[in-house]
Short mmCIF file of C-alpha atoms and ligand atoms in Angstrom, two decimals:
data_model
loop_
_atom_site.label_atom_id
_atom_site.label_comp_id
_atom_site.label_asym_id
_atom_site.label_seq_id
_atom_site.Cartn_x
_atom_site.Cartn_y
_atom_site.Cartn_z
CA MET A 1 -0.22 0.00 0.21
CA ALA A 2 1.31 3.29 -1.09
CA GLU A 3 2.07 5.65 1.86
CA ASP A 4 -0.32 8.15 3.36
CA LYS A 5 0.29 11.78 2.57
CA ASN A 6 -0.78 14.28 5.40
CA ASN A 7 -3.07 11.37 6.55
CA LEU A 8 -5.79 11.83 3.81
CA ARG A 9 -7.06 8.19 2.80
CA THR A 10 -8.32 6.63 -0.23
CA PRO A 11 -10.43 8.29 -1.94
CA ILE A 12 -13.32 5.80 -3.65
CA VAL A 13 -14.85 5.74 -6.79
CA CYS A 14 -17.78 3.88 -7.97
CA VAL A 15 -19.31 3.46 -11.68
CA MET A 16 -22.26 3.52 -12.42
CA GLY A 17 -23.82 3.28 -16.44
CA HIS A 18 -26.97 1.52 -17.67
CA VAL A 19 -26.26 -1.95 -18.32
CA ASP A 20 -24.08 -3.39 -20.65
CA HIS A 21 -22.29 0.02 -21.31
CA GLY A 22 -19.18 -1.92 -20.28
CA LYS A 23 -18.94 -0.91 -16.22
CA THR A 24 -17.91 -4.43 -15.10
CA THR A 25 -15.43 -4.35 -18.12
CA LEU A 26 -14.05 -0.63 -17.28
CA LEU A 27 -13.60 -2.70 -13.75
CA ASP A 28 -11.62 -5.89 -15.37
CA GLN A 29 -9.80 -3.63 -17.16
CA ILE A 30 -8.31 -1.42 -14.12
CA ARG A 31 -8.83 -4.90 -11.05
CA GLY A 32 -6.37 -5.95 -14.41
CA THR A 33 -4.07 -3.10 -14.20
CA ARG A 34 -0.14 -4.30 -14.59
CA ILE A 35 2.01 -2.62 -14.75
CA VAL A 36 6.22 -4.50 -16.45
CA LYS A 37 7.49 -5.45 -13.46
CA GLY A 38 8.47 -2.24 -11.86
CA GLU A 39 9.71 -0.67 -8.51
CA ALA A 40 5.64 0.57 -8.32
CA GLY A 41 3.46 -1.15 -6.08
CA ALA A 42 1.13 -4.06 -7.14
CA ILE A 43 -2.54 -3.68 -6.81
CA THR A 44 -3.93 -3.95 -3.55
CA GLN A 45 -7.50 -6.62 -3.98
CA HIS A 46 -9.91 -5.89 -0.65
CA ILE A 47 -13.50 -7.55 0.37
CA GLY A 48 -15.59 -5.57 -2.13
CA ALA A 49 -13.08 -3.00 -4.16
CA THR A 50 -10.31 -2.83 -5.47
CA GLU A 51 -7.09 -0.17 -4.98
CA VAL A 52 -4.99 1.17 -7.46
CA PRO A 53 -2.22 2.92 -5.59
CA ILE A 54 -0.84 6.70 -7.04
CA ASP A 55 2.42 5.07 -8.91
CA ILE A 56 1.12 2.10 -10.79
CA ILE A 57 -1.42 5.44 -11.91
CA VAL A 58 1.14 8.09 -12.98
CA GLU A 59 3.39 5.40 -13.68
CA LYS A 60 0.85 4.19 -16.40
CA CYS A 61 0.41 7.81 -17.18
CA GLY A 62 4.22 7.33 -18.51
CA ASP A 63 5.97 10.41 -15.66
CA LYS A 64 6.66 9.24 -12.45
CA ARG A 65 7.58 12.60 -11.48
CA LEU A 66 3.77 13.46 -10.95
CA ALA A 67 3.56 11.17 -7.72
CA ASP A 68 4.59 14.06 -5.16
CA LYS A 69 2.30 16.22 -7.20
CA PHE A 70 -0.65 14.04 -6.16
CA ILE A 71 -1.70 14.07 -2.39
CA VAL A 72 -4.12 11.43 -1.91
CA PRO A 73 -2.83 7.28 -1.59
CA GLY A 74 -4.08 6.51 -4.41
CA LEU A 75 -7.77 5.27 -5.96
CA LEU A 76 -10.16 3.18 -3.97
CA PHE A 77 -12.58 0.99 -6.83
CA ILE A 78 -15.76 -0.43 -5.73
CA ASP A 79 -15.78 -3.55 -6.82
CA THR A 80 -19.79 -4.21 -7.86
CA PRO A 81 -21.13 -2.08 -10.14
CA GLY A 82 -24.12 0.67 -10.84
CA HIS A 83 -26.23 3.34 -8.70
CA HIS A 84 -27.52 0.38 -6.36
CA ALA A 85 -24.27 -0.12 -5.32
CA PHE A 86 -23.92 3.35 -4.95
CA THR A 87 -26.63 4.02 -2.91
CA THR A 88 -25.78 1.66 -0.71
CA LEU A 89 -22.87 3.54 -0.01
CA ARG A 90 -24.00 5.74 2.03
CA SER A 91 -22.46 7.94 5.06
CA ARG A 92 -25.05 9.99 7.20
CA GLY A 93 -26.96 12.76 4.69
CA GLY A 94 -24.54 12.11 1.53
CA SER A 95 -22.60 9.12 0.10
CA LEU A 96 -19.38 7.17 1.22
CA ALA A 97 -18.36 7.60 -2.80
CA ASP A 98 -16.40 10.31 -3.28
CA LEU A 99 -16.25 10.35 -7.40
CA ALA A 100 -17.87 8.42 -9.92
CA VAL A 101 -17.32 7.44 -13.16
CA VAL A 102 -20.87 7.59 -15.70
CA VAL A 103 -20.26 4.91 -18.93
CA VAL A 104 -22.26 5.77 -21.78
CA ASP A 105 -21.94 3.90 -24.94
CA ILE A 106 -20.62 5.88 -27.44
CA ASN A 107 -22.41 3.45 -29.84
CA GLU A 108 -26.10 3.70 -27.61
CA GLY A 109 -25.65 7.12 -25.83
CA PHE A 110 -28.37 7.57 -23.15
CA LYS A 111 -30.22 5.05 -21.09
CA PRO A 112 -32.91 5.22 -18.89
CA GLN A 113 -30.12 4.32 -16.18
CA THR A 114 -27.63 6.47 -17.75
CA ILE A 115 -30.36 9.57 -16.40
CA GLU A 116 -31.22 8.00 -13.18
CA SER A 117 -27.17 7.99 -12.44
CA LEU A 118 -26.92 11.02 -13.29
CA ASN A 119 -29.55 12.51 -11.20
CA ILE A 120 -27.86 10.42 -8.45
CA LEU A 121 -24.43 11.77 -8.61
CA LYS A 122 -26.51 15.56 -8.63
CA ARG A 123 -28.60 14.94 -5.53
CA PHE A 124 -25.18 13.53 -3.97
CA LYS A 125 -23.10 16.46 -5.35
CA THR A 126 -20.27 13.84 -5.65
CA PRO A 127 -17.89 14.61 -8.27
CA PHE A 128 -17.69 12.46 -11.30
CA ILE A 129 -16.41 11.81 -14.66
CA VAL A 130 -18.36 10.30 -17.83
CA VAL A 131 -16.63 7.80 -19.72
CA THR A 132 -18.31 7.64 -23.22
CA ASN A 133 -16.82 3.69 -23.82
CA LYS A 134 -16.25 1.30 -26.56
CA ILE A 135 -14.50 3.08 -28.55
CA ASP A 136 -12.61 0.43 -30.31
CA ARG A 137 -16.22 -1.21 -32.03
CA ILE A 138 -16.37 2.48 -34.24
CA GLN A 139 -15.67 1.20 -37.33
CA GLY A 140 -12.51 1.47 -39.25
CA TRP A 141 -11.05 2.01 -35.49
CA LYS A 142 -7.02 0.77 -34.31
CA VAL A 143 -6.45 -0.03 -31.39
CA HIS A 144 -3.90 0.58 -29.84
CA GLN A 145 -3.93 -1.91 -26.09
CA GLY A 146 -3.50 0.64 -23.42
CA GLU A 147 -2.57 4.14 -24.74
CA SER A 148 -4.19 7.50 -23.65
CA PHE A 149 -7.01 8.68 -25.54
CA LEU A 150 -4.87 11.71 -27.25
CA SER A 151 -1.99 9.15 -28.23
CA THR A 152 -4.87 5.94 -29.93
CA TYR A 153 -6.61 9.26 -31.52
CA LYS A 154 -4.21 10.77 -33.12
CA LYS A 155 -3.45 7.69 -34.48
CA GLN A 156 -6.77 6.97 -36.28
CA THR A 157 -7.31 7.97 -40.14
CA PRO A 158 -9.33 11.48 -40.73
CA GLU A 159 -12.34 9.25 -41.48
CA VAL A 160 -12.11 7.26 -38.44
CA GLN A 161 -11.87 10.68 -36.58
CA ALA A 162 -14.98 11.74 -38.30
CA LEU A 163 -17.08 8.98 -37.25
CA PHE A 164 -15.89 9.60 -33.65
CA GLU A 165 -16.53 13.25 -32.97
CA GLN A 166 -20.12 12.77 -34.93
CA LYS A 167 -20.91 9.51 -32.45
CA PHE A 168 -18.91 11.30 -29.63
CA TYR A 169 -20.71 14.94 -30.22
CA ASP A 170 -23.62 13.24 -29.19
CA VAL A 171 -23.24 12.03 -26.51
CA ILE A 172 -22.07 15.94 -24.83
CA GLY A 173 -25.67 16.71 -26.61
CA ASN A 174 -27.08 13.68 -24.27
CA LEU A 175 -25.33 15.76 -21.53
CA TYR A 176 -26.88 19.52 -22.37
CA GLU A 177 -29.93 17.41 -22.31
CA GLN A 178 -29.54 16.67 -18.87
CA GLY A 179 -28.44 19.92 -18.27
CA PHE A 180 -24.40 19.78 -17.55
CA SER A 181 -22.15 22.10 -19.60
CA ALA A 182 -19.59 19.57 -20.93
CA ASP A 183 -16.42 18.88 -22.92
CA ARG A 184 -13.62 16.50 -23.44
CA PHE A 185 -11.27 16.45 -20.56
CA ASP A 186 -7.96 17.67 -22.33
CA ARG A 187 -9.79 20.40 -23.19
CA VAL A 188 -11.74 21.06 -19.91
CA THR A 189 -10.35 23.56 -18.08
CA ASP A 190 -12.20 23.97 -14.90
CA PHE A 191 -13.73 21.25 -13.76
CA GLN A 192 -16.35 22.73 -11.73
CA LYS A 193 -17.85 23.86 -14.76
CA THR A 194 -17.33 21.75 -17.01
CA LEU A 195 -18.47 18.22 -16.45
CA GLY A 196 -14.50 16.22 -17.95
CA VAL A 197 -15.81 13.23 -21.01
CA ILE A 198 -13.12 10.41 -21.57
CA PRO A 199 -13.15 8.37 -24.42
CA ILE A 200 -11.79 5.21 -23.68
CA SER A 201 -12.25 1.37 -24.01
CA GLY A 202 -12.97 -0.54 -21.61
CA MET A 203 -11.94 -4.00 -23.76
CA THR A 204 -9.01 -2.79 -24.76
CA GLY A 205 -7.74 0.24 -22.35
CA GLU A 206 -7.50 2.65 -24.32
CA GLY A 207 -7.98 5.85 -22.07
CA ILE A 208 -8.14 4.33 -19.14
CA PRO A 209 -4.87 6.10 -18.72
CA ASP A 210 -6.63 8.89 -18.46
CA VAL A 211 -9.26 8.32 -17.00
CA LEU A 212 -7.32 7.26 -13.54
CA MET A 213 -5.70 10.99 -14.37
CA ILE A 214 -8.62 13.15 -14.04
CA LEU A 215 -10.08 11.01 -10.87
CA LEU A 216 -6.90 11.97 -9.08
CA GLY A 217 -7.49 15.57 -10.74
CA LEU A 218 -10.24 15.77 -8.96
CA ALA A 219 -10.60 14.23 -5.76
CA GLN A 220 -7.30 16.74 -5.69
CA ARG A 221 -9.16 19.68 -6.30
CA PHE A 222 -12.23 19.27 -5.22
CA LEU A 223 -11.92 16.33 -1.90
CA GLU A 224 -9.11 17.37 0.67
CA SER A 225 -11.44 18.13 3.12
CA SER A 226 -13.54 15.65 3.35
CA LEU A 227 -10.28 13.20 2.48
CA HIS A 228 -8.86 13.77 7.09
CA TYR A 229 -9.27 11.09 9.08
CA ASP A 230 -8.67 9.75 12.05
CA ILE A 231 -6.57 6.49 11.63
CA ASN A 232 -6.07 6.53 15.70
CA GLY A 233 -10.22 6.82 16.16
CA PRO A 234 -12.73 4.62 16.58
CA GLY A 235 -13.37 2.21 13.06
CA VAL A 236 -16.36 3.49 10.97
CA GLY A 237 -17.79 2.59 7.84
CA THR A 238 -21.29 0.57 5.51
CA VAL A 239 -22.53 -2.37 5.31
CA LEU A 240 -22.05 -3.80 2.07
CA GLU A 241 -23.64 -6.93 1.81
CA VAL A 242 -24.57 -9.25 4.63
CA LYS A 243 -23.14 -12.59 3.43
CA GLU A 244 -23.47 -16.55 3.70
CA GLU A 245 -19.44 -17.72 3.60
CA LYS A 246 -19.03 -21.46 3.51
CA GLY A 247 -17.22 -22.27 7.79
CA LEU A 248 -18.12 -18.97 9.02
CA GLY A 249 -21.34 -18.41 8.77
CA THR A 250 -23.02 -15.22 8.53
CA THR A 251 -20.64 -12.69 7.92
CA ILE A 252 -20.66 -9.15 6.87
CA ASP A 253 -18.79 -7.07 3.67
CA VAL A 254 -17.68 -3.37 5.01
CA ILE A 255 -16.27 -0.37 2.91
CA LEU A 256 -14.47 1.36 6.46
CA TYR A 257 -13.92 5.33 5.61
CA ASP A 258 -12.41 6.50 9.33
CA GLY A 259 -10.14 4.94 12.41
CA THR A 260 -9.07 1.46 12.54
CA LEU A 261 -11.30 -1.76 13.61
CA ARG A 262 -9.26 -4.57 15.17
CA LYS A 263 -9.65 -7.77 15.74
CA GLY A 264 -11.99 -8.22 18.85
CA ASP A 265 -13.56 -4.62 18.96
CA THR A 266 -16.31 -3.93 19.73
CA VAL A 267 -18.52 -2.14 17.60
CA VAL A 268 -22.34 -1.43 16.95
CA ILE A 269 -23.83 -1.85 13.86
CA GLY A 270 -27.51 -0.88 11.63
CA CYS A 271 -30.65 -3.13 11.77
CA LEU A 272 -34.08 -3.21 11.37
CA GLY A 273 -35.51 -2.16 15.54
CA GLU A 274 -32.25 -1.73 17.60
CA PRO A 275 -28.82 -1.67 16.89
CA ILE A 276 -27.01 -5.16 17.21
CA VAL A 277 -23.90 -5.15 19.44
CA THR A 278 -21.36 -7.28 18.73
CA LYS A 279 -17.20 -7.86 18.97
CA ILE A 280 -15.62 -8.89 15.77
CA ARG A 281 -14.21 -12.48 15.73
CA ALA A 282 -12.11 -12.15 12.51
CA LEU A 283 -11.64 -9.36 10.18
CA LEU A 284 -10.53 -11.00 6.35
CA LYS A 285 -9.42 -9.90 3.38
CA PRO A 286 -8.45 -12.23 -0.41
CA ARG A 287 -6.67 -14.17 -0.11
CA GLU A 288 -3.58 -13.68 -2.92
CA LEU A 289 -4.04 -16.13 -5.83
CA SER A 290 -0.51 -17.96 -4.94
CA GLU A 291 -2.12 -18.92 -1.78
CA ILE A 292 -5.48 -20.17 -3.48
CA ARG A 293 -4.15 -23.30 -1.76
CA TYR A 294 -5.22 -22.74 0.76
CA GLU A 295 -9.19 -23.82 2.41
CA SER A 296 -10.76 -20.58 2.87
CA LYS A 297 -10.73 -17.30 0.12
CA PHE A 298 -9.65 -15.08 3.49
CA GLN A 299 -7.23 -15.02 5.11
CA PRO A 300 -7.48 -13.69 8.98
CA ILE A 301 -5.24 -10.32 9.65
CA PRO A 302 -5.09 -8.60 13.11
CA GLU A 303 -6.15 -4.35 12.15
CA ILE A 304 -7.52 -2.29 8.61
CA THR A 305 -7.17 1.32 8.28
CA ALA A 306 -9.44 3.01 6.68
CA ALA A 307 -10.41 3.48 3.31
CA ALA A 308 -10.52 0.28 2.94
CA GLY A 309 -13.19 -3.27 2.55
CA VAL A 310 -13.12 -5.55 4.98
CA LYS A 311 -14.73 -8.69 5.03
CA ILE A 312 -15.91 -9.32 9.75
CA SER A 313 -17.30 -11.77 11.40
CA ALA A 314 -18.89 -11.46 14.25
CA PRO A 315 -21.93 -13.28 16.30
CA ASP A 316 -25.11 -11.82 15.74
CA ILE A 317 -24.90 -10.14 12.80
CA GLU A 318 -28.04 -11.50 11.03
CA ASN A 319 -30.00 -9.16 11.00
CA ALA A 320 -27.78 -6.63 9.54
CA LEU A 321 -28.41 -4.28 6.82
CA ALA A 322 -27.66 -3.33 3.49
CA GLY A 323 -26.66 0.35 3.95
CA ALA A 324 -26.43 0.52 7.77
CA PRO A 325 -23.64 2.03 9.64
CA ILE A 326 -20.94 -0.31 11.80
CA ILE A 327 -18.49 1.87 13.92
CA SER A 328 -16.45 0.73 16.98
CA THR A 329 -16.62 1.69 20.39
CA THR A 330 -15.32 1.45 23.92
CA PRO A 331 -17.86 0.67 26.34
CA GLU A 332 -17.11 4.26 27.56
CA THR A 333 -19.23 5.49 24.12
CA LEU A 334 -21.46 2.71 23.44
CA ASN A 335 -25.03 4.01 24.67
CA GLY A 336 -24.27 7.38 22.42
CA VAL A 337 -22.70 5.67 19.40
CA ILE A 338 -25.84 2.99 19.12
CA GLU A 339 -28.00 6.30 19.55
CA ARG A 340 -25.75 7.40 16.26
CA VAL A 341 -26.23 4.16 14.29
CA LYS A 342 -30.17 4.04 15.57
CA SER A 343 -31.26 8.04 14.38
CA GLU A 344 -29.50 7.31 11.27
CA ILE A 345 -31.10 4.04 10.07
CA ASP A 346 -34.72 6.15 11.51
CA ASP A 347 -34.33 9.13 9.55
CA VAL A 348 -34.55 6.96 6.26
CA GLN A 349 -37.41 5.30 7.84
CA ILE A 350 -40.92 6.39 7.56
CA GLN A 351 -43.76 5.27 9.43
CA THR A 352 -46.73 8.17 10.06
CA ASP A 353 -50.42 7.91 10.28
CA VAL A 354 -51.24 10.52 7.17
CA ASP A 355 -53.16 7.91 4.14
CA GLY A 356 -50.87 8.25 1.73
CA VAL A 357 -48.18 5.37 -0.27
CA MET A 358 -46.16 2.73 0.96
CA ILE A 359 -42.60 2.28 -0.06
CA LYS A 360 -40.06 -0.44 -0.15
CA ALA A 361 -36.63 -0.73 -1.13
CA ASP A 362 -33.64 -2.99 -0.80
CA THR A 363 -31.45 -1.15 1.09
CA ILE A 364 -30.93 1.86 3.55
CA GLY A 365 -28.90 4.58 0.01
CA SER A 366 -32.10 3.10 -1.74
CA LEU A 367 -34.84 3.30 0.12
CA GLU A 368 -33.45 6.93 1.09
CA ALA A 369 -33.03 8.18 -3.23
CA MET A 370 -36.62 6.51 -3.55
CA VAL A 371 -38.40 9.19 -0.90
CA HIS A 372 -36.35 12.06 -1.83
CA GLU A 373 -37.74 11.22 -5.37
CA PHE A 374 -40.79 10.79 -4.39
CA LYS A 375 -41.02 13.64 -1.62
CA LYS A 376 -39.72 16.15 -5.21
CA ALA A 377 -42.97 14.99 -6.71
CA ASP A 378 -44.81 16.09 -3.98
CA VAL A 379 -46.15 12.27 -3.21
CA GLN A 380 -48.04 12.08 0.50
CA ILE A 381 -45.75 8.57 1.48
CA GLN A 382 -46.88 6.97 4.31
CA LYS A 383 -45.00 4.52 5.66
CA ALA A 384 -41.17 3.95 4.27
CA GLU A 385 -39.18 0.96 4.80
CA VAL A 386 -36.59 -1.94 4.16
CA GLY A 387 -36.85 -4.97 3.12
CA ASP A 388 -39.46 -7.48 0.59
CA VAL A 389 -43.16 -6.78 -0.02
CA THR A 390 -45.42 -8.33 2.81
CA LYS A 391 -48.55 -10.15 3.05
CA ARG A 392 -49.18 -7.17 6.41
CA ASP A 393 -48.10 -4.58 4.29
CA VAL A 394 -50.78 -5.81 1.93
CA MET A 395 -53.06 -5.98 4.63
CA GLU A 396 -51.99 -2.47 5.57
CA ALA A 397 -52.46 -0.82 2.57
CA SER A 398 -56.04 -2.10 1.90
CA THR A 399 -57.16 -0.10 4.40
CA ILE A 400 -56.75 3.18 2.85
CA ASN A 401 -59.62 4.34 1.26
CA ASP A 402 -57.42 6.28 -1.63
CA PRO A 403 -57.25 4.43 -4.14
CA MET A 404 -54.47 7.29 -5.45
CA HIS A 405 -52.37 6.35 -1.76
CA SER A 406 -53.17 2.45 -1.99
CA VAL A 407 -50.41 1.33 -3.75
CA ILE A 408 -46.74 -0.21 -2.45
CA LEU A 409 -43.84 1.12 -4.92
CA ALA A 410 -41.04 -1.58 -4.62
CA PHE A 411 -37.27 -0.35 -6.21
CA ASN A 412 -35.35 -3.83 -6.43
CA VAL A 413 -37.59 -6.24 -3.72
CA LYS A 414 -40.00 -9.38 -4.31
CA VAL A 415 -43.00 -9.81 -3.68
CA ASN A 416 -43.58 -12.63 -0.83
CA PRO A 417 -45.77 -15.43 -1.92
CA ASP A 418 -48.53 -14.83 0.64
CA ALA A 419 -48.35 -11.30 -0.33
CA GLN A 420 -48.78 -12.29 -4.67
CA GLU A 421 -51.76 -14.53 -3.73
CA LEU A 422 -53.44 -11.72 -0.61
CA LEU A 423 -52.44 -8.85 -4.20
CA ASP A 424 -54.25 -11.73 -6.70
CA THR A 425 -57.60 -11.29 -4.47
CA THR A 426 -56.37 -7.16 -3.96
CA PRO A 427 -57.51 -5.23 -7.51
CA ALA A 428 -57.69 -2.29 -5.02
CA VAL A 429 -54.11 -2.53 -4.03
CA LYS A 430 -50.89 -1.52 -6.65
CA VAL A 431 -48.51 -2.79 -6.60
CA PHE A 432 -45.27 -0.72 -8.43
CA LYS A 433 -42.25 -2.70 -9.13
CA ASN A 434 -38.60 -1.91 -10.60
CA ASP A 435 -35.36 -1.09 -10.52
CA VAL A 436 -35.36 1.76 -11.64
CA ILE A 437 -36.12 4.03 -9.90
CA TYR A 438 -37.76 7.00 -12.49
CA ARG A 439 -39.30 4.17 -13.64
CA ILE A 440 -41.73 3.88 -10.69
CA LEU A 441 -41.92 6.76 -10.93
CA ASP A 442 -43.32 7.63 -14.39
CA GLU A 443 -46.46 4.59 -13.64
CA TYR A 444 -47.49 5.47 -10.33
CA GLN A 445 -48.02 9.19 -11.55
CA ASP A 446 -49.59 7.69 -14.94
CA PHE A 447 -51.43 5.95 -12.47
CA VAL A 448 -52.52 9.17 -10.95
CA LYS A 449 -53.61 10.88 -13.77
CA GLU A 450 -55.45 8.36 -15.18
CA GLN A 451 -57.48 8.00 -12.08
CA GLU A 452 -58.10 11.91 -11.30
CA GLU A 453 -59.27 11.36 -15.23
CA GLU A 454 -62.04 8.59 -14.41
CA LEU A 455 -62.79 10.65 -11.83
CA GLU A 456 -64.33 14.32 -14.09
P1 LIG B 1 -22.38 -4.22 -18.13
O1 LIG B 1 -24.46 -3.90 -17.08
O2 LIG B 1 -22.37 -2.29 -17.52
O3 LIG B 1 -21.51 -4.38 -16.68
O4 LIG B 1 -21.49 -3.86 -18.83
P2 LIG B 1 -20.33 -4.76 -19.13
O5 LIG B 1 -18.77 -4.86 -19.08
O6 LIG B 1 -20.76 -6.53 -18.94
O7 LIG B 1 -19.98 -5.16 -20.99
C1 LIG B 1 -21.52 -5.80 -21.70
C2 LIG B 1 -20.74 -6.47 -22.69
O8 LIG B 1 -19.89 -5.33 -24.29
C3 LIG B 1 -20.28 -7.47 -22.53
O9 LIG B 1 -20.00 -8.02 -24.19
C4 LIG B 1 -18.76 -6.31 -23.00
O10 LIG B 1 -17.42 -7.43 -23.43
C5 LIG B 1 -18.83 -5.25 -23.47
N1 LIG B 1 -18.02 -4.47 -23.25
C6 LIG B 1 -17.83 -3.65 -22.38
N2 LIG B 1 -17.00 -2.72 -23.26
C7 LIG B 1 -16.67 -2.76 -24.32
C8 LIG B 1 -15.45 -1.81 -24.89
O11 LIG B 1 -14.68 -1.04 -24.78
N3 LIG B 1 -15.45 -2.59 -26.15
C9 LIG B 1 -16.49 -3.28 -26.81
N4 LIG B 1 -16.01 -3.99 -28.18
N5 LIG B 1 -16.85 -4.81 -25.95
C10 LIG B 1 -17.26 -3.40 -24.60
#
């Protein structure tokens, strides 16, 4: 791991965008980043994330002197792509992701999840870049594996360049339609005013050095104040996933963004109801591929410091909630920490007596995003809760007399079989279910319009 400069932690980066536009391929390319056997450190694999140290980035960009110019130790890429991961990774009132990359297929342009990603980033005020992916698919494009964009661009024929320009500026046009002033990254002078767009191929690695460099630049320029962390302070993180692991039972994958966690630490973890108080049995990181002979994929470690991804094994964590906080504590601070964790969960969930719709979502973060979008559209909410749609939810919704409120809006969750059975015989209750928030909102608004027209 690179040395921390001025105690700034590694910025956390999320990759977002429409399905099939190349998020996973881009992350694979970054994970596979290797330099010829050199002095630079190696990529570090975390649980749920990949850390690219600054030395590798500057070496890839061909100018090692740059290393001294940057204040952050590298970049930590969250391995799960999509806005689902982004909204799960929340800290109070904001996102854990310090930076984001929105992937757009240059041959397809904007799609619903592209717009949703941009909306989420706008709301969280997260600095981000857009990459126009799959430039290698442009007819006649000659691949120059792993080169910077300008270097490969200059080697294309004028015809291919013209074809590229046309597609590229279509995407820039899409961004303008969404209210963003945007331009090709090398022409941007002020990244605060203008969104930088980088043409890349996740497949061939073209443009990837530019992506890494521009992300570092954004971190440098916009994040310094938010990246200070207390290496000796309590460990503070967010639960990314609750997972069964062979031989370990239930474990939680955590992204740690402040302080240090140690084996044996008492931690408080958010769940529905009273927070979990438990003791860390083991902190685990992925084993190197060369150690695959070991039975377990994971290696125990005594402690870990932010920013990092780690797997935690501990008793009684079955009900831990994706997106919930986890904080280590001493006996003296225990009550305060319990309060803090509880109120972070309570802040997002809603339970009122006013007539309104019911919202169900899969994580605290996605629930927060749903609630935000529906409140913005002036929709009255009676209840907002994490979890699948249950029979009880359907029963509750059926007691509401107003058809516009006898509605369950379900984001990324299942309808339980007994709930479905009841729904089949309860036509008064409507369920709108989707994995794109604004599609649920659109469908709901169309439904409301129909209802109003019927009333007239
Ligand atoms: P995701 O759903 O956004 O994670 O998209 P994937 O990374 O799974 O990519 C979807 C498809 O596009 C896969 O078949 C990839 O191999 C392909 N793909 C992704 N990036 C590129 C690229 O830069 N060039 C080409 N030619 N294909 C790509």
